[in-house]
GROMACS .gro file of N, CA and C in nm:
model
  444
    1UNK      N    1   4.186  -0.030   0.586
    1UNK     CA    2   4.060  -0.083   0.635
    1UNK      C    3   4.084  -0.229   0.675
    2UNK      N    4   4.035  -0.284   0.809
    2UNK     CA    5   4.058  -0.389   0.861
    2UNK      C    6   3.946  -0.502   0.771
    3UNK      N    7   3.969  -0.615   0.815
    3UNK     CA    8   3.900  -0.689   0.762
    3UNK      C    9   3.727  -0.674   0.750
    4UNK      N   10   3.704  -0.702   0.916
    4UNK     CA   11   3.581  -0.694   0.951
    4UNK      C   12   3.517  -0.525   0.918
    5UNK      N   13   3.612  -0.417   0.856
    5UNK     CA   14   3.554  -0.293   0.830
    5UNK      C   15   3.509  -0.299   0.718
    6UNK      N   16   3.525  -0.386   0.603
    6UNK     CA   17   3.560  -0.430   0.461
    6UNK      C   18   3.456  -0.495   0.455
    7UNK      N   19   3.396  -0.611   0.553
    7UNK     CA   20   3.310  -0.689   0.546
    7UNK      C   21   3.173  -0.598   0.533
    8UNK      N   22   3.219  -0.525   0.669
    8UNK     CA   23   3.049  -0.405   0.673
    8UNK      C   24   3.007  -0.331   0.586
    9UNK      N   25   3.116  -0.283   0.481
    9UNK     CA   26   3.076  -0.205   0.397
    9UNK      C   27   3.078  -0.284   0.251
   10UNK      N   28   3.091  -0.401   0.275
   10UNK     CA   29   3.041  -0.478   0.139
   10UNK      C   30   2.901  -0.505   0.208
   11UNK      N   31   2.888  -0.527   0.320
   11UNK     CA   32   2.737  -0.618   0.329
   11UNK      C   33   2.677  -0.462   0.326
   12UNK      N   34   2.684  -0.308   0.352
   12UNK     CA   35   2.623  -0.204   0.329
   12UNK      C   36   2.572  -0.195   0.189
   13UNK      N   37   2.712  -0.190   0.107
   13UNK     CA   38   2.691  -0.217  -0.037
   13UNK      C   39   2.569  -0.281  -0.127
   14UNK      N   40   2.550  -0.418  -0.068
   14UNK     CA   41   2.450  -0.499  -0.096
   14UNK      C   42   2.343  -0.487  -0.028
   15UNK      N   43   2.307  -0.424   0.086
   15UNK     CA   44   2.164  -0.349   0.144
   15UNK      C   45   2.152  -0.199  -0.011
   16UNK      N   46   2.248  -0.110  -0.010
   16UNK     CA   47   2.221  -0.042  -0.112
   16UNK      C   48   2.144  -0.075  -0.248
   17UNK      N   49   2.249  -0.194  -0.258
   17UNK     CA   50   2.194  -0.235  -0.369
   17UNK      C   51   2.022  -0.229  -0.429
   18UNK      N   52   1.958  -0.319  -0.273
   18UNK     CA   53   1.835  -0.346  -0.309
   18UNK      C   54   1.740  -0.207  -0.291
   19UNK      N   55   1.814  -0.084  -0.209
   19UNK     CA   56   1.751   0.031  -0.212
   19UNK      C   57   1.731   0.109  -0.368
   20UNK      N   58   1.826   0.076  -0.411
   20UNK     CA   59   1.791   0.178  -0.570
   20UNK      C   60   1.776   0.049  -0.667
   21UNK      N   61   1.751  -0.064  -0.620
   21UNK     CA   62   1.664  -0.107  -0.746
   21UNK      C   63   1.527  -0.054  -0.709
   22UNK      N   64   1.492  -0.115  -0.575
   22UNK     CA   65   1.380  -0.099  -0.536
   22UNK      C   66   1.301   0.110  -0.604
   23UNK      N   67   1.392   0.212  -0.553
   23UNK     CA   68   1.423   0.334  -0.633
   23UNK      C   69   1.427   0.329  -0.780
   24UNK      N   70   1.462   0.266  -0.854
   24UNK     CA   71   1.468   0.251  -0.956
   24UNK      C   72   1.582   0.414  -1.019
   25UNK      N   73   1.690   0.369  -0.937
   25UNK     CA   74   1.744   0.440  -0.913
   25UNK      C   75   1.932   0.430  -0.975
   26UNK      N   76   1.919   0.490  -1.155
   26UNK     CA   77   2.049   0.447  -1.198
   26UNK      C   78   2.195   0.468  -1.131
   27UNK      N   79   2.210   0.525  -1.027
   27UNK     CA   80   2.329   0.521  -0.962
   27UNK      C   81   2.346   0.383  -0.912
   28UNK      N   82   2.238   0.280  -0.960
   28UNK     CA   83   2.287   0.140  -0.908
   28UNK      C   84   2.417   0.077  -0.958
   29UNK      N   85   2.462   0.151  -1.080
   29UNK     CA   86   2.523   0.130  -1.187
   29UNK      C   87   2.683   0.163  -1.086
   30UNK      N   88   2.724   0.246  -1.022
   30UNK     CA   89   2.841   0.341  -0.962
   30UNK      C   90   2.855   0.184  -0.836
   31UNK      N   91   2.782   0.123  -0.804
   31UNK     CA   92   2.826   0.024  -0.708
   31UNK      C   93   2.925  -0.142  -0.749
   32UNK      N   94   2.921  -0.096  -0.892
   32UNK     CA   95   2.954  -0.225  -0.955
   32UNK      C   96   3.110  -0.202  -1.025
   33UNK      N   97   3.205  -0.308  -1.023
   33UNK     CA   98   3.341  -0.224  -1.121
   33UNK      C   99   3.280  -0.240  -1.297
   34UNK      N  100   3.353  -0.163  -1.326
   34UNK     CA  101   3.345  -0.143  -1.453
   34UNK      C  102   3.287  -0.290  -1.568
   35UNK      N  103   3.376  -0.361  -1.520
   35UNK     CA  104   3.388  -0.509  -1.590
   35UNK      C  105   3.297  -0.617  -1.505
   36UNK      N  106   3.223  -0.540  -1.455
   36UNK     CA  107   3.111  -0.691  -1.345
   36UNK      C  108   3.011  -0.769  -1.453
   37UNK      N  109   3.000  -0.837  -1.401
   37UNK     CA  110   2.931  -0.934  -1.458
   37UNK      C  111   2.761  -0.969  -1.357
   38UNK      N  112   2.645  -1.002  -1.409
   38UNK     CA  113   2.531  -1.004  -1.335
   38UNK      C  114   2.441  -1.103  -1.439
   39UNK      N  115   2.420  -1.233  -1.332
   39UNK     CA  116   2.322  -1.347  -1.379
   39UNK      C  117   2.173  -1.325  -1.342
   40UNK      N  118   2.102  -1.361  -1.427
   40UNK     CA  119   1.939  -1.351  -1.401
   40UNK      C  120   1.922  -1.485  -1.484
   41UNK      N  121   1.785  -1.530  -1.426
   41UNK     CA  122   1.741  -1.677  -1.480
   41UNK      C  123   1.638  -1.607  -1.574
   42UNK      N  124   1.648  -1.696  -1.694
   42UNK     CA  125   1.560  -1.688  -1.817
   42UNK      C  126   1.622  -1.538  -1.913
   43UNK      N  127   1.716  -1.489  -1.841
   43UNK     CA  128   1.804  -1.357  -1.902
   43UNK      C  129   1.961  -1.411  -1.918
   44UNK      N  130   2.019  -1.460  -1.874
   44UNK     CA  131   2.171  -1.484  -1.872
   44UNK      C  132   2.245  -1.380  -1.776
   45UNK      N  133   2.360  -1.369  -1.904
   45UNK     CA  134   2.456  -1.281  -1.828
   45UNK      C  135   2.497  -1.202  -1.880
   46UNK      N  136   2.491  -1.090  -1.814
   46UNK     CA  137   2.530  -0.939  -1.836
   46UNK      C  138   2.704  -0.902  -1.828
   47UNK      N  139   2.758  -0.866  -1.860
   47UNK     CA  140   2.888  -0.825  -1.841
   47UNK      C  141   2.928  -0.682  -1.890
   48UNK      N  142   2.977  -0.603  -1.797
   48UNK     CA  143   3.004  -0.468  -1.791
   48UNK      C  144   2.877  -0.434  -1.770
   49UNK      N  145   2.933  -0.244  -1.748
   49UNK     CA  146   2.810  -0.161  -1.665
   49UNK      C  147   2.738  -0.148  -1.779
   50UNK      N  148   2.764  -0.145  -1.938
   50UNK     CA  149   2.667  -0.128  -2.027
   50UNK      C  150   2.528  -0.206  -2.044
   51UNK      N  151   2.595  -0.375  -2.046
   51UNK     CA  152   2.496  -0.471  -2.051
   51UNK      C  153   2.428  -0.492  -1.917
   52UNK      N  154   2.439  -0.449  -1.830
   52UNK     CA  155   2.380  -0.471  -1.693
   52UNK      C  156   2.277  -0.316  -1.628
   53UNK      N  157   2.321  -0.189  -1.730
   53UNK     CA  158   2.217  -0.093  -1.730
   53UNK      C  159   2.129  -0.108  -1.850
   54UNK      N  160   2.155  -0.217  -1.933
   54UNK     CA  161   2.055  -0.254  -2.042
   54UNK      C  162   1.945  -0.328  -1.978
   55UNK      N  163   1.984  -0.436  -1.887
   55UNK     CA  164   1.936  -0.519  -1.839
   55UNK      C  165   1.858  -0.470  -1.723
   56UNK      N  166   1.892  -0.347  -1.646
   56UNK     CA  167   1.819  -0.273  -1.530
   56UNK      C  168   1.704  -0.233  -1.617
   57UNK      N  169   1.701  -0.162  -1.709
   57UNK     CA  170   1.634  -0.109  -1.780
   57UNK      C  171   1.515  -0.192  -1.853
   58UNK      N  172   1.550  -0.302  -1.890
   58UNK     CA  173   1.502  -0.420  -1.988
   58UNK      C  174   1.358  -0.438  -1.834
   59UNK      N  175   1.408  -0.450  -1.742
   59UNK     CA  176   1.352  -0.550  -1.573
   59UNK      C  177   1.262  -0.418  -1.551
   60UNK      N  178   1.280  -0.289  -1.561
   60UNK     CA  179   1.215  -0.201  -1.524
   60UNK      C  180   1.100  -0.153  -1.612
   61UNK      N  181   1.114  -0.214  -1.760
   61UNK     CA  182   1.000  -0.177  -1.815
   61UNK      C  183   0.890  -0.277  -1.819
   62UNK      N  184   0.876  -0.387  -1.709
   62UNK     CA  185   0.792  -0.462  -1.656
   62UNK      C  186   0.780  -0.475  -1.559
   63UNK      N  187   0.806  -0.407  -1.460
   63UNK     CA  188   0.762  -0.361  -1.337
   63UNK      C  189   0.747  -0.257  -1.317
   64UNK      N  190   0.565  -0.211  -1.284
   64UNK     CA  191   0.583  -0.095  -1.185
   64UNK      C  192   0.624  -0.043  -1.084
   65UNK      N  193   0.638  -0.158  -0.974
   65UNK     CA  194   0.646  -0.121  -0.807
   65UNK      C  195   0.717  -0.260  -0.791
   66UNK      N  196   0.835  -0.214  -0.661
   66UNK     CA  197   0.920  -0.362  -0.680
   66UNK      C  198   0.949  -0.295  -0.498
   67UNK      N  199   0.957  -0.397  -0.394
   67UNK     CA  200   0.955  -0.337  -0.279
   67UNK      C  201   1.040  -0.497  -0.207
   68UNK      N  202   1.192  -0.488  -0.190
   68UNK     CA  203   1.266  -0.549  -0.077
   68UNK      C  204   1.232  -0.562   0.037
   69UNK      N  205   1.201  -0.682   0.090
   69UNK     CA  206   1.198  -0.685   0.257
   69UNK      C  207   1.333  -0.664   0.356
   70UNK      N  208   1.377  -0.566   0.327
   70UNK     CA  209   1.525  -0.537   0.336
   70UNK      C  210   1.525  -0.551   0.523
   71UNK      N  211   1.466  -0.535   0.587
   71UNK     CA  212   1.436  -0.534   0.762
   71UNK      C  213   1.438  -0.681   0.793
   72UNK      N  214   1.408  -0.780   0.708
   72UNK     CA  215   1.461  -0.946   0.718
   72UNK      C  216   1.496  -0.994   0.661
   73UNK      N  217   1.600  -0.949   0.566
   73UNK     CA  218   1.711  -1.005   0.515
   73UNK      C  219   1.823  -1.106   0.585
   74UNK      N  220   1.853  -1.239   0.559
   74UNK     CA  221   1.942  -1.284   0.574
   74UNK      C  222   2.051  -1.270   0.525
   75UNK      N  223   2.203  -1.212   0.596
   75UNK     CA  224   2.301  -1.169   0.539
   75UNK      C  225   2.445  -1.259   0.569
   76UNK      N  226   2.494  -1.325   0.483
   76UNK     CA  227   2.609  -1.395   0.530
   76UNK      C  228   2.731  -1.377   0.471
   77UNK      N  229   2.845  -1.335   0.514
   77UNK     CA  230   2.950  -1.265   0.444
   77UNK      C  231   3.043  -1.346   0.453
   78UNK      N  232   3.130  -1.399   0.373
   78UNK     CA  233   3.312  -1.496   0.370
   78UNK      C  234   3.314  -1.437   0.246
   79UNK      N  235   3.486  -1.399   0.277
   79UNK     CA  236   3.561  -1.358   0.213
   79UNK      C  237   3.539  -1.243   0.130
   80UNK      N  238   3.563  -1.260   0.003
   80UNK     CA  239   3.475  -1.173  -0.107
   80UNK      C  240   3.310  -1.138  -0.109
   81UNK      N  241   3.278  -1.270  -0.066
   81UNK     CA  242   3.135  -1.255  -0.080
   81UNK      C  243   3.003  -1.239   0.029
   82UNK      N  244   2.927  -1.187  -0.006
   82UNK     CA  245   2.769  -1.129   0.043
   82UNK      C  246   2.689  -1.174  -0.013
   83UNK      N  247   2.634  -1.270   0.050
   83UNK     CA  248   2.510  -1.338   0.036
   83UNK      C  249   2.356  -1.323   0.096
   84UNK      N  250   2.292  -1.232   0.025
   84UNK     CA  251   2.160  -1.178   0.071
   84UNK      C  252   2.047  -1.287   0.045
   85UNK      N  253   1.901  -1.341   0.103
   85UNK     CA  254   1.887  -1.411   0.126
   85UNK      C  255   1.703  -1.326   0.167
   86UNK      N  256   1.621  -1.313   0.099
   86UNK     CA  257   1.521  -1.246   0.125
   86UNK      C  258   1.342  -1.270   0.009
   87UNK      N  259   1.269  -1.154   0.068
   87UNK     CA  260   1.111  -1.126  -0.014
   87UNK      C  261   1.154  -1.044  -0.061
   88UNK      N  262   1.070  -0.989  -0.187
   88UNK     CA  263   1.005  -0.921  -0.266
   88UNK      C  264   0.886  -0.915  -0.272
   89UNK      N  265   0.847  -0.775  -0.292
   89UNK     CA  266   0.676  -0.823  -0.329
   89UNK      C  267   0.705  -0.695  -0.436
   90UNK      N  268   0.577  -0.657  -0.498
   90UNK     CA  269   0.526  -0.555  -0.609
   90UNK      C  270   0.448  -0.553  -0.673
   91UNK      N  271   0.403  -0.462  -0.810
   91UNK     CA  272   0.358  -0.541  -0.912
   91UNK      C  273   0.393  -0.484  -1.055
   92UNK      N  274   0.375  -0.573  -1.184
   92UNK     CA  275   0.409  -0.561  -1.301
   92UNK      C  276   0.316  -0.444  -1.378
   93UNK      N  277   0.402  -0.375  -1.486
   93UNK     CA  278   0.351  -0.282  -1.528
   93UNK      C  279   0.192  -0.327  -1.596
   94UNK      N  280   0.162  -0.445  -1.604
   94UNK     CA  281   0.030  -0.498  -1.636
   94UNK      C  282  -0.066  -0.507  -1.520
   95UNK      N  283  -0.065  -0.472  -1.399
   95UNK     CA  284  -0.124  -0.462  -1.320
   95UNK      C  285  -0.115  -0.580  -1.212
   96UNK      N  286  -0.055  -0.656  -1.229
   96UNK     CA  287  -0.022  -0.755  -1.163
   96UNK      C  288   0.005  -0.771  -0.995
   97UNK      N  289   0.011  -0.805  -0.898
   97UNK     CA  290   0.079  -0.784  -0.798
   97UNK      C  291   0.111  -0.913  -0.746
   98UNK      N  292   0.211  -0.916  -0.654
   98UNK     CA  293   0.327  -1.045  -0.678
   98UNK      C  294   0.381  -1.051  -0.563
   99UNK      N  295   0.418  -1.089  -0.461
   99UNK     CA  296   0.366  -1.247  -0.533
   99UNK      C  297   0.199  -1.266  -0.471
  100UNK      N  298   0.165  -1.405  -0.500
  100UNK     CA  299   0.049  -1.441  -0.542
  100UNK      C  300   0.044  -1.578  -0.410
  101UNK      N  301   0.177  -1.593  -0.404
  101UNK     CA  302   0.154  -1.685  -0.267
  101UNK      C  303   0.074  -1.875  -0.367
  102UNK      N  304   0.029  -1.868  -0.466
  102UNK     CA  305   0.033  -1.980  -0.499
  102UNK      C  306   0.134  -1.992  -0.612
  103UNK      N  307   0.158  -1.926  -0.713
  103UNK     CA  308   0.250  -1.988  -0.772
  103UNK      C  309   0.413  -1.855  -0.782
  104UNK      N  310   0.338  -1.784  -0.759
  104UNK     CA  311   0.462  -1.689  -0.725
  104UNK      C  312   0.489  -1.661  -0.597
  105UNK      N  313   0.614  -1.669  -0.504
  105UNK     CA  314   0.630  -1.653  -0.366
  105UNK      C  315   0.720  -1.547  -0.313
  106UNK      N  316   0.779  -1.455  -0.397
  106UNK     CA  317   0.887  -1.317  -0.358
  106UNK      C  318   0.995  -1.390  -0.292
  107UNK      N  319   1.039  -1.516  -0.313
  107UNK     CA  320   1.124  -1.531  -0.253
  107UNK      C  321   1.261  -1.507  -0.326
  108UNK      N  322   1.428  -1.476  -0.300
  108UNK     CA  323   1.528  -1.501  -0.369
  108UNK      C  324   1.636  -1.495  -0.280
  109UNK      N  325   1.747  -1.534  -0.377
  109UNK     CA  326   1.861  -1.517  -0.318
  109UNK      C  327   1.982  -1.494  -0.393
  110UNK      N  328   2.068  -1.418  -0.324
  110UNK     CA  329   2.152  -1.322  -0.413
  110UNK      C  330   2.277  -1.307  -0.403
  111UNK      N  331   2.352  -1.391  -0.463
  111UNK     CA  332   2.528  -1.376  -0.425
  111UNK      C  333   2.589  -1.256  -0.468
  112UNK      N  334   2.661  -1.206  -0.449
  112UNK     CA  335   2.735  -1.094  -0.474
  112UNK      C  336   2.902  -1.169  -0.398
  113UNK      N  337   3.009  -1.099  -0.521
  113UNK     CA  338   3.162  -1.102  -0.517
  113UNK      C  339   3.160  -0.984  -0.518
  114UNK      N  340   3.252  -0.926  -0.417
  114UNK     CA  341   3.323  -0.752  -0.426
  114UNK      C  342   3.476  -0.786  -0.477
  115UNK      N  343   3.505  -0.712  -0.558
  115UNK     CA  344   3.661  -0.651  -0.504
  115UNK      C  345   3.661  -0.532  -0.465
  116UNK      N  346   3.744  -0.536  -0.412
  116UNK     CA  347   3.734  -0.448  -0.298
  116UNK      C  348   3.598  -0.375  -0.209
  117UNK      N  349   3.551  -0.283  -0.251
  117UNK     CA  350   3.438  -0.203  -0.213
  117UNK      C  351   3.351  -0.234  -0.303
  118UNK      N  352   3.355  -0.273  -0.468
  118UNK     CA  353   3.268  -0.256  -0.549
  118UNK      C  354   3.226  -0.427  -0.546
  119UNK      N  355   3.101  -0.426  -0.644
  119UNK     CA  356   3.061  -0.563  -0.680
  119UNK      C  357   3.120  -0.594  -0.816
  120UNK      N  358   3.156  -0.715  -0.795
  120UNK     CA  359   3.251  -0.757  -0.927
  120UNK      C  360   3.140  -0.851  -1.011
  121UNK      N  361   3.068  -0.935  -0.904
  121UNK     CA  362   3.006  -1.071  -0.983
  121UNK      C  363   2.833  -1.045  -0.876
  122UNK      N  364   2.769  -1.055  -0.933
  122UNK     CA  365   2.607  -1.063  -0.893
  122UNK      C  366   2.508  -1.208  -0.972
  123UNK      N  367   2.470  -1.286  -0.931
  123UNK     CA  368   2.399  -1.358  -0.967
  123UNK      C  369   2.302  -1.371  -0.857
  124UNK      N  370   2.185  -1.345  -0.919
  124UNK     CA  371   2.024  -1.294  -0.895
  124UNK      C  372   1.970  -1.484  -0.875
  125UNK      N  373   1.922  -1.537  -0.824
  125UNK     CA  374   1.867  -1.674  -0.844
  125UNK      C  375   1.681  -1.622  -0.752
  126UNK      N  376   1.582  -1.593  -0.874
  126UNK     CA  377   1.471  -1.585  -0.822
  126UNK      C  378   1.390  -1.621  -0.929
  127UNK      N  379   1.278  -1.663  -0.929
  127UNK     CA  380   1.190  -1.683  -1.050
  127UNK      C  381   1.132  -1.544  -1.074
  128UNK      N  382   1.195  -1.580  -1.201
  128UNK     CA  383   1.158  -1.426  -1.264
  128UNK      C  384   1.001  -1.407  -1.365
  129UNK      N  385   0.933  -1.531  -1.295
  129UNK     CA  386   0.804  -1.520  -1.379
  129UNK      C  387   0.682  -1.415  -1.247
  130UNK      N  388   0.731  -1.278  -1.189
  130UNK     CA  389   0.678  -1.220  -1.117
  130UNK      C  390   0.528  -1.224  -1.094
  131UNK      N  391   0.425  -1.228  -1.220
  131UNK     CA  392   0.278  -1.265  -1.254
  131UNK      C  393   0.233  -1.371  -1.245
  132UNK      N  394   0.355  -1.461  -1.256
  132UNK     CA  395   0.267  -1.608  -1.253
  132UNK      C  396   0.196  -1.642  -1.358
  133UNK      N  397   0.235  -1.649  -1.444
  133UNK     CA  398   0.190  -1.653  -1.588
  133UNK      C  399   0.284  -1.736  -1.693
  134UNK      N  400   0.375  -1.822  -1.659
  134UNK     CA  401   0.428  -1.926  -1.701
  134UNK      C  402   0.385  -2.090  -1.643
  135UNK      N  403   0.288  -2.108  -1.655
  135UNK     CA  404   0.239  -2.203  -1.591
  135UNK      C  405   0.252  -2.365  -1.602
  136UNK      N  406   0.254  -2.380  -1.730
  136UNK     CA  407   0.265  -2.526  -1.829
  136UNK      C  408   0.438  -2.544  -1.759
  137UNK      N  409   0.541  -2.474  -1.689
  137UNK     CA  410   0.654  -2.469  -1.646
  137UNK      C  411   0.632  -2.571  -1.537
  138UNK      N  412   0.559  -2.517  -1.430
  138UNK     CA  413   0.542  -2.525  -1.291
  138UNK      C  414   0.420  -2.640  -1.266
  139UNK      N  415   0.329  -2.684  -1.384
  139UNK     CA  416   0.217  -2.763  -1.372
  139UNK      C  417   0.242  -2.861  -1.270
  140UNK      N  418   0.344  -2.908  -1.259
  140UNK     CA  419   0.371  -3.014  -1.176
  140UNK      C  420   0.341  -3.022  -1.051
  141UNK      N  421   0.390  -2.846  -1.007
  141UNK     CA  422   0.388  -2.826  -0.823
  141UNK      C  423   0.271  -2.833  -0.774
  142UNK      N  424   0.166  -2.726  -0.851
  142UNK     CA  425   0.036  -2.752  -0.843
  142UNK      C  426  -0.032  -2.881  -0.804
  143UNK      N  427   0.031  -2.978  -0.898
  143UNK     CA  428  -0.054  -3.100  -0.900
  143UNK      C  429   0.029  -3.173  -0.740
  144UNK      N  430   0.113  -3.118  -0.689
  144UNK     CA  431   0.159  -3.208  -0.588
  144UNK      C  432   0.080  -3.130  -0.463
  145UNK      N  433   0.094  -2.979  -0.487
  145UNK     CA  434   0.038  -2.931  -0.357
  145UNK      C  435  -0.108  -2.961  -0.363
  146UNK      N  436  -0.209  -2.995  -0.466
  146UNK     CA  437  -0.320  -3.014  -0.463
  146UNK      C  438  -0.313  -3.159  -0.405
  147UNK      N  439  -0.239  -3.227  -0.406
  147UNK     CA  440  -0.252  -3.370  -0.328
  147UNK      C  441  -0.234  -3.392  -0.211
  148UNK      N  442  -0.197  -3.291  -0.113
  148UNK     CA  443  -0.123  -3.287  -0.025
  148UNK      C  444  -0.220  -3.234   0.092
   0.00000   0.00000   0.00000
């Protein structure tokens, strides 16, 4: 497989990806090597497929509905890595729906390392307060966008 064939099917890889979370769909688990590792903010880090289907699992029993804007995704690929760049919207198994556009915005962004075909390294960088319900955090922004 040539370079640029390698590239397409890692950046495929990482469109997959967001299809079976979004699915909620454990074959997410078969895209990753054995020994990967996966960062989330206010969660850490996962390492191996055990702690990272703990952690699918942990994310899924607080969300009902989780939906990728996968059709405008920004995708940028060097070397090893795929860098996805996108919305979310949904809502939490509390009834919630998200984002909220004032303090929650679906926005994130998502590095991914392959070796080879699989994902080796994933770090998630999104605020993971989906409800908007960590607030005394964020008091600040509020008070700037209300000035503004």
């Amino acid at each position: 497989m040539n370079e640029n064939d390698l590239h397409a099917q890692r950046e495929a890889t990482a469109i997959q990806y967001f299809r079976l979370v979004d699915a909620a769909d454990p074959a997410l688990l078969e895209l990753f090597t054995d020994d990967a590792q996966m960062f989330f903010p206010k969660f850490g880090t996962a390492k191996g497929l055990a702690q990272i289907g703990a952690f699918a699992q942990g994310f899924a029993r607080g969300i009902a509905d989780i939906e990728h804007d996968i059709a405008h995704f920004n995708v940028l690929t060097s070397g090893d890595y795929v860098v996805v760049e996108g919305a979310v919207k949904g809502e939490t198994t509390s009834g919630v729906k998200f984002p909220d556009g004032s303090s929650s915005f679906g926005l994130f962004c998502n590095v991914f390392e392959f070796q080879g075909e699989k994902i080796k390294r994933l770090h998630i960088y999104e605020d993971p307060d989906f409800a908007g319900t960590h607030t005394d955090g964020a008091s600040w922004g509020q008070s700037v966008r209300d000035s503004m």
